[in-house]
Short mmCIF file of C-alpha atoms and ligand atoms in Angstrom, two decimals:
data_model
loop_
_atom_site.label_atom_id
_atom_site.label_comp_id
_atom_site.label_asym_id
_atom_site.label_seq_id
_atom_site.Cartn_x
_atom_site.Cartn_y
_atom_site.Cartn_z
CA MET A 1 0.27 28.17 -1.74
CA SER A 2 0.37 29.71 1.56
CA TYR A 3 -0.85 27.63 4.65
CA LYS A 4 -2.84 28.89 7.78
CA GLN A 5 -4.33 26.65 9.89
CA ALA A 6 -7.52 27.17 11.68
CA SER A 7 -7.32 27.89 15.56
CA TYR A 8 -9.69 27.66 18.18
CA ASP A 9 -9.50 28.04 22.12
CA GLU A 10 -11.20 24.86 22.32
CA PRO A 11 -12.12 23.44 25.71
CA PHE A 12 -11.79 19.79 26.83
CA ILE A 13 -15.15 17.98 25.91
CA GLY A 14 -15.68 17.70 29.78
CA GLU A 15 -15.52 21.46 30.09
CA LEU A 16 -18.19 21.77 27.17
CA ARG A 17 -20.79 19.74 28.95
CA SER A 18 -24.21 21.44 28.99
CA GLY A 19 -25.67 19.38 31.92
CA THR A 20 -24.53 16.88 34.22
CA THR A 21 -22.10 14.17 34.20
CA TYR A 22 -23.49 10.82 33.43
CA LYS A 23 -21.91 8.03 35.37
CA ILE A 24 -21.71 4.53 34.22
CA PRO A 25 -21.19 2.28 37.13
CA GLY A 26 -18.59 -0.40 36.72
CA LYS A 27 -18.52 -3.82 37.63
CA VAL A 28 -15.35 -4.67 39.42
CA ASP A 29 -14.33 -7.78 41.25
CA PRO A 30 -13.49 -7.22 44.78
CA GLY A 31 -9.72 -6.90 45.18
CA VAL A 32 -9.09 -5.85 41.82
CA LEU A 33 -9.11 -2.16 42.49
CA GLU A 34 -6.52 -2.59 45.29
CA ASP A 35 -4.21 -4.17 42.86
CA LEU A 36 -4.24 -0.99 40.66
CA PRO A 37 -1.87 1.82 41.31
CA GLU A 38 -3.40 4.72 43.22
CA GLY A 39 -4.62 7.46 40.65
CA THR A 40 -5.79 4.86 38.09
CA ARG A 41 -8.75 3.41 39.96
CA ARG A 42 -12.21 4.75 39.49
CA GLU A 43 -15.52 3.15 40.43
CA TYR A 44 -17.63 4.41 37.66
CA LEU A 45 -17.07 5.76 34.24
CA PRO A 46 -17.92 9.44 33.98
CA LEU A 47 -19.23 10.60 30.50
CA PRO A 48 -19.94 14.37 29.66
CA GLU A 49 -23.42 15.21 28.59
CA VAL A 50 -23.35 16.95 25.54
CA ALA A 51 -25.63 17.71 22.77
CA GLU A 52 -25.08 16.08 19.58
CA TYR A 53 -24.31 19.13 17.69
CA ASP A 54 -21.79 20.36 20.52
CA VAL A 55 -20.03 16.94 19.96
CA VAL A 56 -19.85 17.13 16.19
CA ARG A 57 -18.75 20.85 16.32
CA HIS A 58 -16.13 19.94 18.93
CA PHE A 59 -14.38 17.25 16.86
CA THR A 60 -14.64 19.11 13.61
CA ARG A 61 -12.84 22.06 15.38
CA LEU A 62 -10.11 19.68 16.69
CA SER A 63 -9.78 17.96 13.16
CA GLN A 64 -9.13 21.50 11.68
CA MET A 65 -6.31 22.13 14.10
CA ASN A 66 -4.81 19.17 13.02
CA TYR A 67 -2.76 17.95 9.75
CA SER A 68 -3.90 14.88 7.88
CA VAL A 69 -3.02 12.88 4.69
CA ASP A 70 -6.32 14.32 3.04
CA LEU A 71 -5.10 17.75 3.52
CA GLY A 72 -1.56 17.64 1.99
CA MET A 73 1.62 15.99 1.52
CA TYR A 74 2.87 13.87 4.10
CA PRO A 75 6.04 12.24 3.16
CA LEU A 76 7.17 10.75 6.68
CA GLY A 77 10.03 8.60 5.96
CA SER A 78 9.68 5.04 7.28
CA CYS A 79 5.91 5.73 8.45
CA THR A 80 4.69 5.69 4.95
CA MET A 81 1.43 7.99 5.01
CA LYS A 82 0.14 7.92 1.56
CA PHE A 83 -3.37 8.85 0.29
CA ASN A 84 -5.94 6.00 1.08
CA PRO A 85 -8.25 5.83 -2.02
CA LYS A 86 -11.97 6.72 -0.97
CA PHE A 87 -13.40 3.98 -2.84
CA ALA A 88 -11.64 1.56 -0.37
CA ASP A 89 -13.21 3.52 2.41
CA ARG A 90 -16.41 3.26 0.77
CA ILE A 91 -16.26 -0.44 0.25
CA SER A 92 -15.18 -1.09 4.11
CA THR A 93 -18.28 0.52 5.03
CA PHE A 94 -20.81 -1.49 3.25
CA GLU A 95 -23.66 -2.82 5.43
CA GLY A 96 -23.24 -6.32 4.50
CA PHE A 97 -19.49 -5.92 6.14
CA SER A 98 -20.09 -3.59 8.99
CA GLU A 99 -23.35 -5.12 10.21
CA ILE A 100 -21.99 -8.82 10.89
CA HIS A 101 -20.59 -10.12 14.03
CA PRO A 102 -17.53 -12.17 14.33
CA LEU A 103 -19.68 -14.89 16.15
CA GLN A 104 -22.25 -15.34 13.28
CA PRO A 105 -22.38 -18.99 11.92
CA GLU A 106 -19.66 -19.38 9.10
CA LYS A 107 -22.39 -20.00 6.61
CA SER A 108 -23.84 -16.80 7.12
CA VAL A 109 -20.67 -14.75 6.42
CA GLN A 110 -19.08 -16.58 3.45
CA GLY A 111 -18.53 -13.13 1.53
CA SER A 112 -16.68 -12.03 4.25
CA LEU A 113 -14.39 -15.20 4.70
CA ARG A 114 -13.96 -15.23 1.03
CA ILE A 115 -12.45 -11.60 1.09
CA MET A 116 -10.15 -12.81 3.87
CA TYR A 117 -9.16 -16.02 2.08
CA GLU A 118 -8.43 -14.17 -1.25
CA LEU A 119 -6.57 -11.49 0.59
CA GLN A 120 -4.46 -14.27 2.29
CA GLU A 121 -3.49 -15.44 -1.37
CA TYR A 122 -2.82 -12.40 -2.80
CA LEU A 123 -0.23 -11.53 0.12
CA LYS A 124 1.16 -14.98 -0.39
CA ASP A 125 1.52 -14.36 -4.20
CA LEU A 126 3.09 -11.12 -3.81
CA SER A 127 5.58 -12.26 -0.96
CA ASP A 128 6.07 -15.74 -2.56
CA MET A 129 5.64 -17.13 0.91
CA ASP A 130 3.44 -20.37 1.67
CA ALA A 131 1.02 -19.51 4.66
CA ILE A 132 -0.27 -16.73 6.41
CA THR A 133 -2.34 -15.34 9.11
CA LEU A 134 -4.10 -12.04 9.16
CA GLN A 135 -4.38 -11.60 12.81
CA PRO A 136 -1.73 -8.86 13.72
CA LEU A 137 -2.96 -5.48 14.49
CA ALA A 138 -0.13 -3.32 13.38
CA GLY A 139 3.49 -3.82 11.86
CA ALA A 140 4.71 -4.16 15.42
CA HIS A 141 2.31 -6.58 16.42
CA GLY A 142 3.36 -8.58 13.20
CA GLU A 143 7.04 -8.49 14.51
CA TYR A 144 5.99 -9.77 17.81
CA THR A 145 3.89 -12.49 16.23
CA GLY A 146 6.80 -13.40 14.15
CA ILE A 147 9.11 -13.47 17.12
CA LEU A 148 6.78 -15.99 18.98
CA ILE A 149 6.82 -18.12 15.79
CA ILE A 150 10.61 -17.99 16.25
CA ARG A 151 10.53 -19.20 19.77
CA LYS A 152 7.97 -22.09 18.96
CA TYR A 153 10.08 -23.04 16.16
CA HIS A 154 13.37 -23.45 18.30
CA GLU A 155 11.43 -24.99 21.10
CA ASP A 156 9.99 -27.60 18.84
CA ARG A 157 13.50 -28.38 17.94
CA GLY A 158 14.56 -28.61 21.52
CA GLU A 159 16.82 -25.68 21.06
CA LEU A 160 15.21 -22.85 22.53
CA ASP A 161 17.54 -22.76 25.72
CA SER A 162 20.40 -22.41 23.58
CA ARG A 163 19.28 -20.01 20.75
CA THR A 164 18.94 -16.87 23.06
CA GLU A 165 20.07 -14.10 20.47
CA ILE A 166 18.50 -12.02 17.74
CA ILE A 167 20.81 -10.03 15.63
CA ILE A 168 19.41 -6.88 14.21
CA PRO A 169 21.39 -4.17 12.04
CA ASP A 170 21.90 -0.70 13.57
CA SER A 171 19.91 0.93 10.98
CA ALA A 172 16.83 -1.03 12.16
CA HIS A 173 13.32 0.50 13.12
CA GLY A 174 13.19 0.75 16.90
CA THR A 175 10.46 -1.58 16.89
CA ASN A 176 12.48 -4.46 16.00
CA PRO A 177 14.70 -4.73 18.91
CA ALA A 178 11.68 -3.69 21.11
CA SER A 179 9.75 -6.92 19.72
CA ALA A 180 12.51 -9.22 19.89
CA ALA A 181 13.30 -8.13 23.52
CA MET A 182 9.63 -8.51 24.17
CA GLY A 183 9.69 -12.01 23.11
CA GLY A 184 12.44 -12.88 25.64
CA PHE A 185 15.46 -12.63 23.32
CA ASP A 186 18.83 -10.91 23.80
CA VAL A 187 19.26 -8.25 20.85
CA VAL A 188 22.88 -8.22 19.43
CA GLU A 189 23.28 -5.37 17.21
CA ILE A 190 25.64 -5.12 14.38
CA PRO A 191 26.91 -1.96 12.44
CA SER A 192 26.33 -1.16 8.65
CA ASN A 193 29.21 -0.97 6.55
CA GLU A 194 30.16 2.33 4.72
CA LYS A 195 27.44 1.81 1.90
CA GLY A 196 24.71 1.81 4.63
CA THR A 197 24.06 -1.91 4.25
CA VAL A 198 24.61 -5.09 6.29
CA ASP A 199 28.44 -5.69 7.24
CA LEU A 200 28.81 -9.10 6.21
CA GLU A 201 31.92 -9.70 8.42
CA ALA A 202 30.21 -8.39 11.61
CA LEU A 203 27.17 -10.54 10.55
CA LYS A 204 29.57 -13.67 10.36
CA ALA A 205 31.11 -12.74 13.62
CA ALA A 206 27.89 -12.42 15.44
CA LEU A 207 26.40 -15.66 14.17
CA SER A 208 26.55 -18.60 16.22
CA GLU A 209 24.73 -21.55 17.84
CA LYS A 210 23.12 -18.87 20.02
CA THR A 211 21.23 -17.12 17.16
CA ALA A 212 17.67 -17.64 16.90
CA ALA A 213 17.19 -15.07 13.79
CA PHE A 214 18.40 -12.21 12.02
CA MET A 215 15.75 -9.30 11.46
CA ILE A 216 16.30 -6.95 8.68
CA THR A 217 14.21 -4.90 6.40
CA ASN A 218 15.09 -4.87 2.71
CA PRO A 219 15.33 -2.07 1.22
CA ASN A 220 16.54 -0.85 4.71
CA THR A 221 15.48 2.38 6.49
CA LEU A 222 18.17 4.29 4.51
CA GLY A 223 16.16 3.33 1.39
CA ILE A 224 19.11 1.10 0.28
CA PHE A 225 18.61 -2.34 -1.27
CA GLU A 226 20.36 -5.01 0.71
CA ASP A 227 22.28 -6.44 -2.55
CA GLN A 228 24.02 -9.23 -0.56
CA ILE A 229 20.53 -10.56 0.64
CA THR A 230 20.89 -14.15 -0.85
CA GLU A 231 24.63 -14.43 0.92
CA ILE A 232 22.92 -13.25 4.22
CA ALA A 233 19.95 -15.97 3.94
CA LYS A 234 22.59 -18.48 3.38
CA LEU A 235 25.01 -17.53 6.19
CA VAL A 236 22.00 -17.36 8.50
CA HIS A 237 20.29 -20.59 7.57
CA GLU A 238 23.83 -22.41 7.86
CA ALA A 239 23.85 -21.21 11.52
CA GLY A 240 20.62 -22.94 12.24
CA ALA A 241 18.73 -19.65 12.46
CA LEU A 242 15.92 -17.97 10.81
CA LEU A 243 15.71 -14.88 8.56
CA TYR A 244 12.94 -12.49 9.32
CA TYR A 245 11.54 -9.73 6.91
CA ASP A 246 10.30 -6.42 8.32
CA GLY A 247 8.17 -5.97 5.25
CA ALA A 248 7.49 -2.18 6.25
CA ASN A 249 9.19 -1.35 3.24
CA PHE A 250 7.78 -3.85 1.03
CA ASN A 251 6.31 -0.97 -1.04
CA ALA A 252 9.58 -0.60 -2.50
CA ILE A 253 9.75 -3.80 -4.18
CA MET A 254 6.25 -5.49 -4.58
CA GLY A 255 5.98 -6.71 -7.98
CA VAL A 256 9.61 -6.58 -8.75
CA THR A 257 11.19 -9.03 -6.06
CA SER A 258 9.99 -10.70 -2.87
CA PRO A 259 10.91 -11.72 0.56
CA GLY A 260 10.44 -15.53 -0.54
CA LEU A 261 12.80 -15.10 -3.39
CA MET A 262 15.46 -13.49 -1.34
CA GLY A 263 15.36 -16.42 1.18
CA PHE A 264 13.23 -15.06 4.12
CA ASP A 265 11.48 -17.47 6.28
CA ILE A 266 8.90 -14.94 8.07
CA VAL A 267 7.63 -11.57 6.84
CA HIS A 268 5.23 -9.02 8.28
CA PHE A 269 3.51 -6.67 6.03
CA ASN A 270 2.37 -3.19 7.26
CA LEU A 271 -0.94 -2.93 5.28
CA HIS A 272 -1.13 0.87 5.72
CA LYS A 273 2.39 1.16 3.89
CA THR A 274 1.94 -1.19 0.90
CA PHE A 275 -1.76 -1.40 0.47
CA ALA A 276 -2.88 2.29 1.46
CA THR A 277 -4.91 1.67 4.55
CA PRO A 278 -5.01 4.16 7.33
CA HIS A 279 -2.12 3.80 9.67
CA GLY A 280 -3.19 2.03 13.22
CA GLY A 281 -1.75 5.11 15.36
CA GLY A 282 -3.41 3.39 18.30
CA GLY A 283 -6.27 2.51 16.48
CA PRO A 284 -7.05 -0.70 14.29
CA GLY A 285 -4.11 -1.29 12.04
CA SER A 286 -3.12 -4.59 10.37
CA GLY A 287 0.10 -6.39 10.09
CA PRO A 288 -0.35 -9.83 8.42
CA VAL A 289 2.35 -12.36 8.79
CA ALA A 290 3.37 -14.93 6.26
CA VAL A 291 6.00 -17.74 6.44
CA LYS A 292 7.47 -20.45 4.53
CA ALA A 293 5.89 -24.12 4.72
CA HIS A 294 8.38 -25.15 7.50
CA LEU A 295 6.59 -22.65 9.93
CA LYS A 296 2.88 -23.25 8.92
CA ASP A 297 2.06 -25.22 11.63
CA PHE A 298 3.07 -22.46 14.37
CA LEU A 299 0.68 -19.67 12.92
CA PRO A 300 -1.87 -18.17 15.06
CA VAL A 301 -5.35 -19.87 15.09
CA PRO A 302 -7.83 -19.55 13.02
CA THR A 303 -6.77 -18.93 9.69
CA VAL A 304 -9.37 -18.93 6.63
CA ALA A 305 -9.48 -21.98 4.48
CA LYS A 306 -11.46 -23.19 1.74
CA ASP A 307 -13.15 -26.57 1.08
CA GLY A 308 -14.61 -26.69 -2.47
CA GLY A 309 -16.99 -23.72 -2.56
CA ARG A 310 -17.12 -23.35 0.97
CA TYR A 311 -14.85 -21.06 3.28
CA PHE A 312 -14.14 -21.87 6.95
CA LEU A 313 -12.07 -20.96 9.86
CA ASP A 314 -9.24 -23.38 10.18
CA PHE A 315 -8.06 -24.24 13.64
CA SER A 316 -5.89 -27.19 12.71
CA HIS A 317 -2.36 -25.90 13.01
CA PRO A 318 -1.16 -28.32 15.43
CA LYS A 319 1.69 -26.31 17.10
CA SER A 320 -0.02 -22.97 16.92
CA ILE A 321 1.31 -20.00 19.04
CA GLY A 322 -2.44 -19.31 19.74
CA ARG A 323 -4.29 -16.48 19.22
CA ILE A 324 -2.75 -12.98 19.15
CA SER A 325 -5.84 -10.84 18.44
CA SER A 326 -9.60 -11.18 19.29
CA TYR A 327 -11.61 -12.73 16.79
CA TYR A 328 -9.89 -12.65 13.30
CA GLY A 329 -8.00 -9.23 13.10
CA SER A 330 -8.71 -5.79 11.70
CA PHE A 331 -11.50 -6.87 9.23
CA ASN A 332 -12.07 -3.23 8.07
CA MET A 333 -8.42 -2.90 7.22
CA MET A 334 -8.50 -6.25 5.25
CA LEU A 335 -11.61 -4.84 3.13
CA ARG A 336 -9.45 -1.70 2.24
CA ALA A 337 -6.39 -3.70 1.29
CA TRP A 338 -8.57 -6.44 -0.80
CA SER A 339 -10.21 -3.57 -2.52
CA TYR A 340 -6.76 -1.71 -3.21
CA ILE A 341 -5.39 -4.95 -4.54
CA THR A 342 -8.09 -6.05 -6.62
CA TYR A 343 -8.59 -2.28 -8.15
CA HIS A 344 -4.68 -2.09 -9.33
CA GLY A 345 -4.05 -5.79 -10.22
CA ALA A 346 -0.61 -7.13 -10.59
CA ASP A 347 0.39 -4.66 -13.11
CA GLY A 348 -0.83 -1.49 -11.20
CA LEU A 349 0.89 -2.58 -8.03
CA LYS A 350 4.01 -3.08 -9.76
CA GLU A 351 3.67 0.58 -11.25
CA ASN A 352 3.04 1.99 -7.82
CA THR A 353 6.20 0.45 -6.88
CA VAL A 354 8.17 1.80 -9.53
CA ASN A 355 6.70 5.44 -9.26
CA ALA A 356 7.52 5.28 -5.49
CA VAL A 357 10.89 4.70 -6.43
CA LEU A 358 10.93 7.18 -8.93
CA ASN A 359 9.52 9.77 -6.81
CA ALA A 360 12.36 9.26 -3.99
CA ASN A 361 14.84 9.36 -6.64
CA TYR A 362 13.62 12.59 -8.33
CA LEU A 363 13.60 14.38 -5.14
CA ALA A 364 17.09 13.31 -4.10
CA LYS A 365 18.25 14.70 -7.33
CA LYS A 366 16.48 18.04 -6.58
CA LEU A 367 18.30 18.11 -3.18
CA GLU A 368 21.71 16.64 -3.81
CA GLY A 369 24.37 19.30 -3.68
CA LYS A 370 22.41 21.42 -1.12
CA PHE A 371 22.21 18.65 1.67
CA LYS A 372 24.56 15.93 2.53
CA ILE A 373 23.16 12.70 1.25
CA PRO A 374 25.33 10.46 3.35
CA TYR A 375 24.77 6.86 1.70
CA LYS A 376 24.87 7.33 -2.21
CA PRO A 377 23.94 4.35 -3.83
CA LEU A 378 20.45 4.28 -5.72
CA LYS A 379 17.87 5.03 -3.50
CA LYS A 380 14.47 3.02 -3.37
CA HIS A 381 11.30 4.51 -1.89
CA GLU A 382 12.91 6.89 0.48
CA LEU A 383 16.05 9.01 1.09
CA VAL A 384 17.74 10.02 4.00
CA LEU A 385 19.50 13.53 3.93
CA SER A 386 21.74 15.10 6.68
CA THR A 387 21.51 18.92 7.24
CA GLU A 388 24.93 18.74 8.81
CA ASN A 389 26.39 20.70 6.07
CA THR A 390 23.86 23.40 5.95
CA GLY A 391 24.45 24.93 9.32
CA LYS A 392 20.59 24.25 10.16
CA ARG A 393 18.85 21.72 12.42
CA ALA A 394 16.79 19.24 10.91
CA LEU A 395 14.31 20.13 13.54
CA ASP A 396 14.09 23.69 12.52
CA LEU A 397 13.72 22.86 8.84
CA ALA A 398 11.08 20.25 9.75
CA LYS A 399 8.96 22.98 11.44
CA TYR A 400 9.47 25.26 8.51
CA LEU A 401 7.81 22.57 6.28
CA ILE A 402 4.89 22.21 8.62
CA ASP A 403 4.55 25.85 8.59
CA ASN A 404 4.32 25.77 4.92
CA GLY A 405 1.65 23.19 4.75
CA ILE A 406 3.77 20.09 4.32
CA HIS A 407 3.94 17.33 6.78
CA ALA A 408 7.51 17.24 8.16
CA PRO A 409 9.84 14.14 7.37
CA THR A 410 10.92 12.03 10.21
CA VAL A 411 13.69 13.40 11.66
CA TYR A 412 16.86 12.05 13.83
CA PHE A 413 16.12 8.52 12.32
CA PRO A 414 17.83 6.12 11.41
CA LEU A 415 20.17 7.21 14.22
CA ILE A 416 23.30 6.44 12.43
CA VAL A 417 22.97 9.67 10.44
CA HIS A 418 23.36 12.84 12.17
CA GLU A 419 20.60 15.59 11.77
CA ALA A 420 18.87 13.31 9.72
CA MET A 421 15.74 14.01 7.72
CA MET A 422 14.17 10.93 6.30
CA ILE A 423 11.75 11.56 3.47
CA GLU A 424 9.36 9.14 1.90
CA PRO A 425 7.03 10.96 -0.83
CA THR A 426 5.35 7.57 -1.97
CA GLU A 427 3.62 6.92 -5.37
CA THR A 428 0.58 8.96 -4.27
CA VAL A 429 2.34 12.49 -5.05
CA SER A 430 2.95 14.43 -8.31
CA LYS A 431 5.89 15.83 -10.07
CA ALA A 432 4.23 19.36 -9.04
CA ASP A 433 4.20 18.10 -5.24
CA LEU A 434 7.62 17.20 -5.43
CA ASP A 435 8.89 20.31 -7.05
CA GLN A 436 7.01 22.17 -4.44
CA TYR A 437 8.30 20.05 -1.51
CA ALA A 438 11.87 20.98 -2.86
CA GLU A 439 11.31 24.56 -3.33
CA VAL A 440 10.00 24.96 0.16
CA LEU A 441 12.67 22.86 1.59
CA LEU A 442 15.58 24.99 -0.33
CA LYS A 443 13.85 28.20 0.80
CA GLY A 444 14.23 27.17 4.51
CA LEU A 445 17.99 27.01 4.06
CA GLU A 446 17.90 30.69 3.36
CA ALA A 447 15.63 31.54 6.38
CA GLY A 448 17.76 33.14 9.15
CA ASP A 449 18.22 31.10 12.47
CA GLY A 450 15.64 33.40 14.17
CA GLU A 451 13.02 32.96 11.81
CA LEU A 452 13.53 29.29 11.87
CA LYS A 453 13.56 29.02 15.68
CA GLY A 454 10.10 30.77 15.65
CA MET A 455 8.76 27.99 13.49
CA PRO A 456 5.79 27.09 13.43
CA LYS A 457 3.78 30.31 13.43
CA ASN A 458 1.06 29.63 10.97
CA LEU A 459 -0.51 26.56 13.05
CA ALA A 460 -2.90 26.11 15.97
CA VAL A 461 -0.03 25.48 18.33
CA GLY A 462 3.39 26.90 18.22
CA ARG A 463 6.64 25.13 19.14
CA ILE A 464 6.40 22.99 22.32
CA ASP A 465 9.07 22.16 24.81
CA GLU A 466 9.40 18.49 23.46
CA VAL A 467 11.49 17.43 26.53
CA ARG A 468 8.92 18.79 29.07
CA ALA A 469 5.71 17.81 27.18
CA ALA A 470 7.13 14.09 27.52
CA ARG A 471 8.22 14.23 31.11
CA GLU A 472 5.29 16.19 32.30
CA LEU A 473 2.50 14.73 30.47
CA LYS A 474 -0.81 16.02 31.54
CA VAL A 475 -3.63 14.33 29.97
CA ARG A 476 -6.68 14.87 31.85
CA TRP A 477 -10.34 14.03 31.43
CA ASN A 478 -11.64 16.86 33.56
CA LEU A 479 -15.30 15.83 34.65
CA GLU A 480 -15.52 15.54 38.44
C1 PLP B 1 10.61 -0.21 9.17
C2 PLP B 1 9.58 -0.33 10.02
N1 PLP B 1 9.48 -1.50 10.94
C3 PLP B 1 8.17 -1.56 11.65
C4 PLP B 1 7.21 -0.33 11.68
C5 PLP B 1 6.16 -0.95 12.61
O1 PLP B 1 5.14 -0.66 12.15
P1 PLP B 1 3.69 -0.11 12.87
O2 PLP B 1 3.89 1.36 12.91
O3 PLP B 1 2.50 -0.69 11.98
O4 PLP B 1 3.50 -0.90 14.11
C6 PLP B 1 7.46 0.81 11.15
C7 PLP B 1 6.57 1.69 11.36
O5 PLP B 1 6.44 2.77 10.72
C8 PLP B 1 8.59 0.57 10.24
O6 PLP B 1 8.98 1.90 9.63
#
């Protein structure tokens, strides 16, 4: 299938305005403006006055110059972009849900509280954990919540002053060290072994009375299952530290094993990865955090509880870290996740896991021999290739894929693989999709360097100078 993206010479919406600029006056406390850096201050909010049809056409044109999971394959390793079923979208827009307010009396929103309660129970069951909060608004926000719980736990035991370190493997996602550092901990990185998994000797050497926690995802970002996980849990707990599960890759194990069984104390879920909700991307995502019983008291408040047939907001966690989002989290995402779970049931969820793993392994088989696959054991839900042996750059091949109507994989991550391409097909692709993916990627290997460097050519925007774009960011709201 050949691909050609729509292309418009689309102006900024401010340049589209048909009439004047509408100015919404701001109410700013005296003194506040002076505290803001120059260039970020304004006394009113200017909005373009544009007719409804101009707005609709403007955004429709922009959306056509974009790529989305509803348009084609999106096998973005680690980020997990899979098709979001439309029935779940539809349920989330039912008036009974969309027209309520978080400050309504509990007795008038029993149905919504029930959905939240049931989602809590489902996630606890699936992960074999004991208590949960639905409040965090993304995976990274879940991590940060987990880190605050770790802080509070050690503080409660009078050990926070001495437990200042969080250990993280070098294959970890960048949000892990960032969350640990934001929570006030020093990050200690340990190397992976030749199999791409945790080096037990390095872990033993790093663990001490200074360790607050070990943060890890399983399977890890190389798509490899950490088969020494129970030994790891034992070592971490013997050192008096907690074991944190970055549940971003839970879609590779759900229904087969669980973080609770592996010995984890805290886990965050990325609802968009495992339960097919839209990725936050700066918008409303969801990253619930579940804990074992000994950490229940530290969870954010409120959680949703049940007393007989009545659902209520429970503020009773005595040592809570407090609120970490306004109201109760992204209710809209919870509705989608609840719908996805109830639709599939336990067997369906497990089947999705098995298919996600099968699809990654099928693709690995089709590509091996042509690309270097640096870590050999059986892949789980995603595979990491290196283009080093092909003489081509991962970036160029990624652009080639986009030009052929397939979203690029994650490139240059994990950092421990040179010229990395990290591909996660997910369960929502067919065999025909996977065959097409392999065919396009292998064809890219035959393309000449000149052709590859000229990619993409069928998109609204050609190749940009990424370094310059990052350094000279020019976002303007050109209204004045
Ligand atoms: C392994 C891993 N951990 C954490 C995150 C952070 O999740 P989020 O993007 O929802 O903040 C991601 C995101 O893709 C991830 O792949």
